[in-house]
Tab-separated table of N, CA and C in Angstrom:
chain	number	residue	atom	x	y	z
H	11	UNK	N	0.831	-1.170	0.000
H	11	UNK	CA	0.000	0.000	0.000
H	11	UNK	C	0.889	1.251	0.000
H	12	UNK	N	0.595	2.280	-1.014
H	12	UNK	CA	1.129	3.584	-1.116
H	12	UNK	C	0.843	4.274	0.238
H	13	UNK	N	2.014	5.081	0.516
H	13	UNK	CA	1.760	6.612	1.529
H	13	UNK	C	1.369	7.692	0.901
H	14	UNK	N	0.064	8.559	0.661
H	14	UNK	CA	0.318	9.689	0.447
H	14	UNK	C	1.027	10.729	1.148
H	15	UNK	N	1.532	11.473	-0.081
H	15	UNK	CA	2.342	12.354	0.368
H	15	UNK	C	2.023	13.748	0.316
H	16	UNK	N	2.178	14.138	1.367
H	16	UNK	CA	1.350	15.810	1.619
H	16	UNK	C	2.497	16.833	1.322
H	17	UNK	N	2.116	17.984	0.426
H	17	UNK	CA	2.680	19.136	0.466
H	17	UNK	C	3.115	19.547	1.536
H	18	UNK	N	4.444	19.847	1.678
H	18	UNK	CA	4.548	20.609	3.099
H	18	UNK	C	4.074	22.393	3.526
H	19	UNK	N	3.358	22.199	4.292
H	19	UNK	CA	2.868	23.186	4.660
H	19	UNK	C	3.705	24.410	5.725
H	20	UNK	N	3.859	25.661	5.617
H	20	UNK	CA	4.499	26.123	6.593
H	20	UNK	C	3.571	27.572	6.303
H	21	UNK	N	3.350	27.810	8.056
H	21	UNK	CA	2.240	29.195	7.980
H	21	UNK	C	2.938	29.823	9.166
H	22	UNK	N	2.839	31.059	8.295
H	22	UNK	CA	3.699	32.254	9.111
H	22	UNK	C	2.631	33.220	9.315
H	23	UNK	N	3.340	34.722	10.044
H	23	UNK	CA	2.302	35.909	9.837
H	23	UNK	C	3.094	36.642	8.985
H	24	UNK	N	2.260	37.759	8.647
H	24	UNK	CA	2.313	39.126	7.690
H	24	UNK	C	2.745	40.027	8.933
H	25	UNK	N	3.442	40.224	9.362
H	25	UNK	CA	3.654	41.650	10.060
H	25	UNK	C	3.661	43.143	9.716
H	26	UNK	N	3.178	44.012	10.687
H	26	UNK	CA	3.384	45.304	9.749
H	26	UNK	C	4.922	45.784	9.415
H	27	UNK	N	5.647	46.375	8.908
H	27	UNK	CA	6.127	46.946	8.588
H	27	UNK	C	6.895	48.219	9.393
H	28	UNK	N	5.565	48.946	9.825
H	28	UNK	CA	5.935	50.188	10.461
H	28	UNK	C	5.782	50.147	11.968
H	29	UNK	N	4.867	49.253	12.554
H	29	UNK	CA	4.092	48.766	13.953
H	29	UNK	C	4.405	47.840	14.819
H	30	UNK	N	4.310	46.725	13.723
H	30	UNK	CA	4.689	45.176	13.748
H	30	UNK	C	3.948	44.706	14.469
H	31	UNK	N	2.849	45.086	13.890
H	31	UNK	CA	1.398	44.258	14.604
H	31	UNK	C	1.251	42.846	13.537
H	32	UNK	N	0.869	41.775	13.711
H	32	UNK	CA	0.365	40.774	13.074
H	32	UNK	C	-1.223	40.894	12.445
H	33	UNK	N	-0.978	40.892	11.384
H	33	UNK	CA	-1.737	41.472	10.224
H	33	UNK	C	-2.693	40.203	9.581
H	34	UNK	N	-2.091	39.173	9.539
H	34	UNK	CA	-2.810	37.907	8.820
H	34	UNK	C	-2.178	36.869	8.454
H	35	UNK	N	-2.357	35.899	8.328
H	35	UNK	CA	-1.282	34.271	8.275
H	35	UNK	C	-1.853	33.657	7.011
H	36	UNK	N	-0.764	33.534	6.793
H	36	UNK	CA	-0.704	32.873	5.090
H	36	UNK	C	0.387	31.308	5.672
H	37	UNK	N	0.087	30.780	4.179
H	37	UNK	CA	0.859	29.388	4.081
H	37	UNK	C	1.515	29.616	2.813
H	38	UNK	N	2.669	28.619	2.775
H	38	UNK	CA	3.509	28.484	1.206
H	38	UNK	C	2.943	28.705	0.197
H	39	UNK	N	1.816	27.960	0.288
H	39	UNK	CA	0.777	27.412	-0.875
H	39	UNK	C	0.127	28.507	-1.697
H	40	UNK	N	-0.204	29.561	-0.539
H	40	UNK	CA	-0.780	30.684	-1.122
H	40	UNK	C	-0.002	31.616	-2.319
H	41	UNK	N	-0.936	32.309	-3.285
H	41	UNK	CA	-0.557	33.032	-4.920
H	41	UNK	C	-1.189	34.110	-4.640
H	42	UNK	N	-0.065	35.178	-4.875
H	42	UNK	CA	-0.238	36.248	-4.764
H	42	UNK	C	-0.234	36.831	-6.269
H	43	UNK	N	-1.524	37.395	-6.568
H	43	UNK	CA	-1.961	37.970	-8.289
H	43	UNK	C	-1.914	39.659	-7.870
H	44	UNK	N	-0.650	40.129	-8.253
H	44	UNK	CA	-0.584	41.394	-8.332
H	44	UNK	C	-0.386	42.342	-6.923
H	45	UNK	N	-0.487	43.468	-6.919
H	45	UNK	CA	-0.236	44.039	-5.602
H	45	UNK	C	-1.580	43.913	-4.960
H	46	UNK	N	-1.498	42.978	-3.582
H	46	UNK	CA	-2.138	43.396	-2.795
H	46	UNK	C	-2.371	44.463	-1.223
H	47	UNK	N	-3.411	44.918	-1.187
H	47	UNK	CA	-3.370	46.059	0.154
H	47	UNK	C	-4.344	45.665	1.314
H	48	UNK	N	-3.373	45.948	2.442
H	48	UNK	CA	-4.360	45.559	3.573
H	48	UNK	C	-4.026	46.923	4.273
H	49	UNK	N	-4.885	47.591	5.208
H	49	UNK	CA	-4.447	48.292	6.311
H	49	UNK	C	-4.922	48.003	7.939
H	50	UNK	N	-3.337	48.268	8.305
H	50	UNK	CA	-3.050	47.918	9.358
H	50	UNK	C	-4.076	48.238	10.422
H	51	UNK	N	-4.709	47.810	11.615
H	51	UNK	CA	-5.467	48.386	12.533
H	51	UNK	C	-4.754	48.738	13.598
H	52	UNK	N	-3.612	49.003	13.584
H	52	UNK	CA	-3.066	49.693	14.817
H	52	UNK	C	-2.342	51.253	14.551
H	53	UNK	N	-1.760	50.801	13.501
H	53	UNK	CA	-0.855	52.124	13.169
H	53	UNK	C	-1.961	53.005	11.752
H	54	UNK	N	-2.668	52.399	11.238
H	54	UNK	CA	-3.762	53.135	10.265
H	54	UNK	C	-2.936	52.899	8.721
H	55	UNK	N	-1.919	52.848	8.557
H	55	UNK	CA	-1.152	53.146	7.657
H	55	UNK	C	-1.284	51.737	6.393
H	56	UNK	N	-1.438	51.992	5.105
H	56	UNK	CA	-1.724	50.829	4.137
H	56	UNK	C	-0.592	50.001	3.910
H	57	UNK	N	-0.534	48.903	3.896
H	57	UNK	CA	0.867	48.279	3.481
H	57	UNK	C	0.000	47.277	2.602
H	58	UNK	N	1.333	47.277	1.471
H	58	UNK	CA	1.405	46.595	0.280
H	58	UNK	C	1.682	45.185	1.021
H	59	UNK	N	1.419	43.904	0.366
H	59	UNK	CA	1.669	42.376	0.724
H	59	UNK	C	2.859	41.959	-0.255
H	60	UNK	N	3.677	42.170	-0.130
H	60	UNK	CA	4.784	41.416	-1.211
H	60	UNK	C	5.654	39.796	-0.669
H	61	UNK	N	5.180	38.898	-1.028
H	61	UNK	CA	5.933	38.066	-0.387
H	61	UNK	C	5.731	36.940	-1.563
């Protein structure tokens, strides 16, 4: 009998930038299509997602 074999998974956070508040948790797996924007709820300020 075969083992499936799982993608390895690794999930981090998004930190801000300017604050370094934890912003949102992504995994490897995730595709990033173009610039995305979140803003921060502590410091107010928009940060771009580049990763």
């Amino acid at each position: 009998m075969k083992k499936i074999k799982y993608p390895p998974l690794k999930r981090e956070w998004f930190v801000c930038p300017v604050c370094g508040t934890k912003l949102i948790i992504y995994d490897n797996t995730a595709v990033l299509s173009g610039g995305e924007y979140i803003k921060c709820r502590t410091c107010k300020n928009e940060i771009e997602i580049k990763k």
